[in-house]
Coordinates of C-alpha atoms and ligand atoms in Angstrom, one line a residue:
M1 CA 9.2 231.4 -31.8
G2 CA 11.8 233.2 -29.7
S3 CA 11.3 236.5 -27.8
R4 CA 13.1 238.4 -30.5
S5 CA 10.3 237.8 -33.1
R6 CA 7.7 239.3 -30.9
R7 CA 6.8 242.9 -31.1
R8 CA 9.0 245.1 -28.9
V9 CA 7.5 248.3 -27.4
I10 CA 8.9 251.0 -25.2
A11 CA 6.1 253.1 -23.8
G12 CA 6.2 256.3 -21.7
N13 CA 3.4 256.9 -19.2
W14 CA 3.3 260.7 -18.4
K15 CA 0.6 260.4 -15.8
M16 CA -0.6 263.9 -14.7
H17 CA 2.4 265.7 -16.1
G18 CA 3.1 267.6 -19.3
L19 CA 1.7 271.1 -20.1
Q20 CA 1.3 271.9 -23.9
S21 CA 4.7 273.7 -23.9
E22 CA 6.3 270.7 -22.3
T23 CA 4.7 268.3 -24.8
R24 CA 5.9 270.4 -27.7
A25 CA 9.5 270.6 -26.3
F26 CA 9.5 266.8 -25.7
F27 CA 8.5 266.0 -29.3
A28 CA 10.8 268.6 -30.8
E29 CA 13.7 266.9 -29.1
L30 CA 12.6 263.5 -30.4
A31 CA 12.4 265.0 -33.9
H32 CA 16.1 266.0 -33.6
S33 CA 17.0 262.4 -33.0
P34 CA 15.2 260.4 -35.6
T35 CA 17.9 257.7 -35.7
E36 CA 17.3 256.8 -32.2
L37 CA 13.7 255.9 -33.0
S38 CA 14.1 254.2 -36.3
S39 CA 15.7 250.8 -36.0
G40 CA 15.6 249.7 -39.6
A41 CA 15.0 246.2 -38.4
D42 CA 12.4 243.7 -39.7
T43 CA 10.6 244.0 -36.5
P44 CA 11.3 247.6 -35.4
V45 CA 10.9 248.7 -31.8
E46 CA 7.6 250.6 -31.4
W47 CA 7.4 253.8 -29.3
V48 CA 4.2 254.9 -27.5
I49 CA 3.7 257.9 -25.3
F50 CA 0.7 258.3 -23.1
P51 CA 0.3 262.0 -22.2
A52 CA -2.3 263.5 -20.1
M53 CA -5.7 264.1 -21.8
T54 CA -5.1 267.7 -22.6
S55 CA -2.0 267.0 -24.6
L56 CA -3.3 264.1 -26.6
G57 CA -4.3 266.1 -29.7
T58 CA -0.9 268.0 -29.7
A59 CA 1.1 264.9 -29.2
V60 CA -0.8 263.1 -32.1
D61 CA 0.1 265.9 -34.5
L62 CA 3.7 266.0 -33.4
A63 CA 4.2 262.3 -33.4
R64 CA 3.1 262.0 -37.0
E65 CA 6.5 263.1 -38.1
L66 CA 8.3 260.4 -36.1
P67 CA 9.1 256.9 -37.1
M68 CA 7.2 254.1 -35.2
T69 CA 5.7 256.5 -32.7
A70 CA 2.1 256.3 -31.5
I71 CA 0.1 258.1 -28.9
G72 CA -2.2 256.5 -26.4
S73 CA -4.7 257.3 -23.7
Q74 CA -4.0 256.5 -20.0
N75 CA -7.6 255.6 -19.4
T76 CA -10.6 254.9 -21.6
H77 CA -14.2 254.1 -20.7
W78 CA -15.7 250.9 -22.0
E79 CA -19.0 252.5 -23.2
M80 CA -19.0 254.3 -26.6
K81 CA -20.8 257.4 -25.1
G82 CA -23.0 258.3 -22.3
A83 CA -23.5 260.1 -19.0
F84 CA -20.0 259.3 -17.5
T85 CA -18.6 262.7 -16.4
G86 CA -14.9 263.0 -16.7
E87 CA -14.3 260.0 -18.9
V88 CA -13.4 259.5 -22.6
S89 CA -14.5 256.8 -25.0
G90 CA -12.7 254.8 -27.7
P91 CA -14.5 256.5 -30.5
M92 CA -13.4 259.9 -29.2
L93 CA -9.8 258.8 -29.1
T94 CA -10.0 257.0 -32.5
E95 CA -11.3 260.3 -34.0
L96 CA -8.1 262.0 -32.7
G97 CA -5.8 259.3 -34.3
I98 CA -5.2 257.5 -31.1
S99 CA -5.2 253.7 -31.1
W100 CA -3.6 252.8 -27.8
S101 CA -4.9 252.7 -24.3
L102 CA -3.5 251.6 -20.9
V103 CA -6.0 249.6 -18.8
G104 CA -5.8 248.9 -15.1
H105 CA -2.8 250.9 -14.1
S106 CA -2.1 250.4 -10.4
E107 CA -2.7 254.2 -9.8
R108 CA -6.2 253.8 -11.4
R109 CA -6.7 250.8 -9.1
Q110 CA -5.4 252.6 -6.0
F111 CA -6.9 256.1 -6.4
F112 CA -9.8 255.8 -8.8
A113 CA -11.6 252.7 -7.9
E114 CA -10.5 250.6 -10.9
T115 CA -11.4 247.0 -10.1
M116 CA -10.9 243.6 -11.6
N117 CA -14.4 244.1 -13.1
T118 CA -13.8 247.5 -14.7
A119 CA -10.4 246.4 -16.0
R120 CA -12.2 243.6 -17.6
L121 CA -15.0 245.7 -19.1
R122 CA -12.3 248.1 -20.5
T123 CA -10.1 245.4 -21.9
H124 CA -12.9 243.6 -23.7
S125 CA -14.5 246.7 -25.1
L126 CA -11.3 248.4 -26.3
L127 CA -9.9 245.2 -27.9
E128 CA -13.3 244.7 -29.7
Q129 CA -13.1 248.3 -30.9
G130 CA -9.7 247.7 -32.4
L131 CA -7.5 249.5 -30.0
Q132 CA -4.1 248.3 -28.8
V133 CA -4.5 247.6 -25.0
I134 CA -1.6 247.5 -22.5
L135 CA -3.2 245.7 -19.5
C136 CA -1.3 246.5 -16.3
V137 CA -0.9 244.0 -13.5
G138 CA 1.4 243.7 -10.5
E139 CA 1.6 242.8 -6.8
T140 CA 2.0 245.0 -3.8
L141 CA 5.0 244.6 -1.5
S142 CA 2.9 242.8 1.1
E143 CA 1.6 240.5 -1.6
R144 CA 5.1 239.6 -2.7
E145 CA 6.3 239.2 0.9
S146 CA 3.4 236.8 1.6
G147 CA 4.2 234.7 -1.5
R148 CA 1.0 235.8 -3.4
T149 CA 2.7 237.3 -6.4
E150 CA 1.7 234.5 -8.8
A151 CA -1.9 234.3 -7.5
V152 CA -2.3 238.2 -8.0
L153 CA -1.0 238.0 -11.5
E154 CA -3.2 235.0 -12.3
E155 CA -6.3 236.7 -10.9
G156 CA -5.5 240.1 -12.7
I157 CA -4.9 238.6 -16.0
L158 CA -7.5 235.9 -16.2
S159 CA -10.2 238.1 -14.9
A160 CA -9.5 240.6 -17.6
L161 CA -9.0 238.2 -20.5
T162 CA -11.5 235.3 -20.0
G163 CA -14.0 235.1 -22.8
L164 CA -11.8 236.9 -25.4
S165 CA -10.7 235.2 -28.6
A166 CA -7.1 234.2 -28.9
E167 CA -7.0 236.0 -32.3
L168 CA -7.9 239.4 -30.7
I169 CA -5.4 238.9 -28.0
Q170 CA -2.6 238.0 -30.4
K171 CA -3.2 241.1 -32.5
Q172 CA -3.9 243.8 -30.0
L173 CA -3.1 242.9 -26.4
L174 CA 0.1 243.7 -24.5
I175 CA 0.6 243.1 -20.8
A176 CA 2.7 245.3 -18.5
Y177 CA 4.0 243.6 -15.4
E178 CA 4.3 246.4 -13.0
P179 CA 5.1 245.5 -9.4
V180 CA 3.4 248.2 -7.3
W181 CA 6.4 248.3 -4.9
A182 CA 8.6 249.4 -7.8
I183 CA 6.4 252.1 -9.3
G184 CA 7.7 255.6 -8.6
T185 CA 9.8 254.3 -5.8
G186 CA 13.2 254.0 -7.4
Q187 CA 13.2 250.4 -6.3
V188 CA 13.4 248.4 -9.6
A189 CA 12.7 244.7 -9.7
T190 CA 15.9 242.6 -10.4
P191 CA 16.2 241.2 -13.9
E192 CA 15.5 237.8 -12.4
Q193 CA 12.3 238.9 -10.6
A194 CA 11.1 240.5 -13.8
Q195 CA 12.0 237.4 -15.9
D196 CA 10.3 235.1 -13.4
A197 CA 7.0 237.1 -13.5
H198 CA 7.0 237.5 -17.3
H199 CA 7.7 233.7 -17.7
F200 CA 4.9 232.9 -15.3
I201 CA 2.6 235.3 -17.2
R202 CA 3.5 233.6 -20.6
G203 CA 2.6 230.2 -19.0
L204 CA -0.7 231.6 -17.9
L205 CA -1.5 232.7 -21.4
S206 CA -0.5 229.3 -22.7
D207 CA -2.8 227.5 -20.4
A208 CA -5.7 229.9 -20.8
F209 CA -5.4 230.3 -24.6
D210 CA -2.6 228.4 -26.4
S211 CA 1.1 228.4 -26.9
V212 CA 0.9 230.5 -30.0
T213 CA -0.9 233.2 -28.1
A214 CA 1.5 233.0 -25.3
Q215 CA 4.4 233.5 -27.6
K216 CA 2.9 236.4 -29.4
V217 CA 1.7 238.7 -26.6
P218 CA 4.5 241.3 -25.7
I219 CA 5.1 241.6 -22.0
L220 CA 6.5 244.9 -20.9
Y221 CA 8.2 245.5 -17.5
G222 CA 7.3 248.7 -15.6
G223 CA 8.5 250.1 -12.3
S224 CA 11.3 252.6 -11.9
V225 CA 12.9 251.9 -15.3
K226 CA 15.7 254.3 -16.0
P227 CA 18.6 254.5 -18.5
D228 CA 21.0 253.1 -16.0
N229 CA 19.0 249.9 -15.2
C230 CA 17.0 249.2 -18.4
E231 CA 19.6 247.1 -20.2
Q232 CA 19.7 244.1 -17.8
I233 CA 15.9 244.0 -17.7
L234 CA 15.4 244.3 -21.5
K235 CA 17.9 241.5 -22.0
Q236 CA 15.6 238.9 -20.3
P237 CA 14.1 236.5 -22.7
D238 CA 10.5 237.1 -21.8
V239 CA 10.8 240.9 -21.5
D240 CA 9.6 242.6 -24.7
G241 CA 9.9 246.2 -23.6
A242 CA 9.1 248.6 -20.8
L243 CA 6.5 251.0 -19.6
I244 CA 8.2 254.0 -18.2
G245 CA 6.8 256.7 -15.9
G246 CA 9.2 259.2 -14.4
A247 CA 12.1 258.6 -16.9
S248 CA 9.8 259.2 -19.8
L249 CA 9.1 262.8 -18.9
S250 CA 12.5 264.0 -20.1
A251 CA 13.2 263.5 -23.8
S252 CA 16.8 263.0 -23.2
S253 CA 16.3 260.0 -20.8
F254 CA 13.5 258.6 -23.0
L255 CA 15.9 258.8 -26.0
E256 CA 18.7 257.2 -24.0
I257 CA 16.4 254.3 -23.0
A258 CA 15.4 254.1 -26.7
R259 CA 19.0 253.9 -27.8
L260 CA 19.7 251.1 -25.2
A261 CA 16.6 249.3 -26.0
K262 CA 17.5 249.1 -29.6
K263 CA 21.0 247.9 -28.8
V264 CA 19.7 245.2 -26.4
M265 CA 16.6 244.1 -28.2
V266 CA 17.5 244.6 -31.9
G267 CA 21.3 244.3 -31.7
F268 CA 22.3 247.8 -33.0
Ligands
PGA1 P1 7.8 254.8 -12.9 O1 6.3 254.5 -13.3 O2 8.7 254.4 -14.1 O3 7.8 256.2 -12.5 O4 8.1 253.9 -11.7 C1 5.9 253.4 -14.1 C2 4.5 253.3 -14.3 O5 3.7 253.7 -13.5 O6 4.0 253.0 -15.5

């Protein structure tokens, strides 16, 4: 199975940005460009926006009108409910019509004490609840410079996925390779660096599960993706989409990336 028969996903991570008015303006602009979002292909590109918590409900309502567009949560607790101040659970999101969550974003790891263990708890619980999970992994600059990139990816992925069934992973898991040194820095990985890491991740999945699973899991690249650098990255055979921070805040740059992604990944 070649890369082009895998699901392709372009995701926007708004982080702590986006007031209600900005959320409405963003989706209104997307609604004016429906052709950018509908590819008409057998395996269309899927678009997912991860707004801040306060904009989730608004975004779900507005995205209903758009083709192939879903809304996700930037962070979700692994328990169904309980005394966990400041957290939201899978059932709370499902009730809103949300079926996607990021897990283990590097900013959660860096600023909010996300660990390998909590990323594992979230991944297992959310997949078992039926959510689509984008598990984020990536090395810091010092890890890359000391030749530890592959070890970091291996530890991050295997610690989160061990014990899960191949079936669940094939249906609901996506991985985002996000080198920490490229996030929000303007310093994007080269297409070769992205391809090498994605290829390595696919090999890990093949060894830990099987080759069918490895071929099915979409692997997205994240880290300073912009309209002017996305094409070469999305052309790589093991790159199945992108997780975009800063450039997803403006509807026009998100739509431009959408247009280029369709051209590169679907062929029109
Ligand atoms: P960036 O963020 O595109 O602003 O680098 C990517 C991310 O954190 O997911």
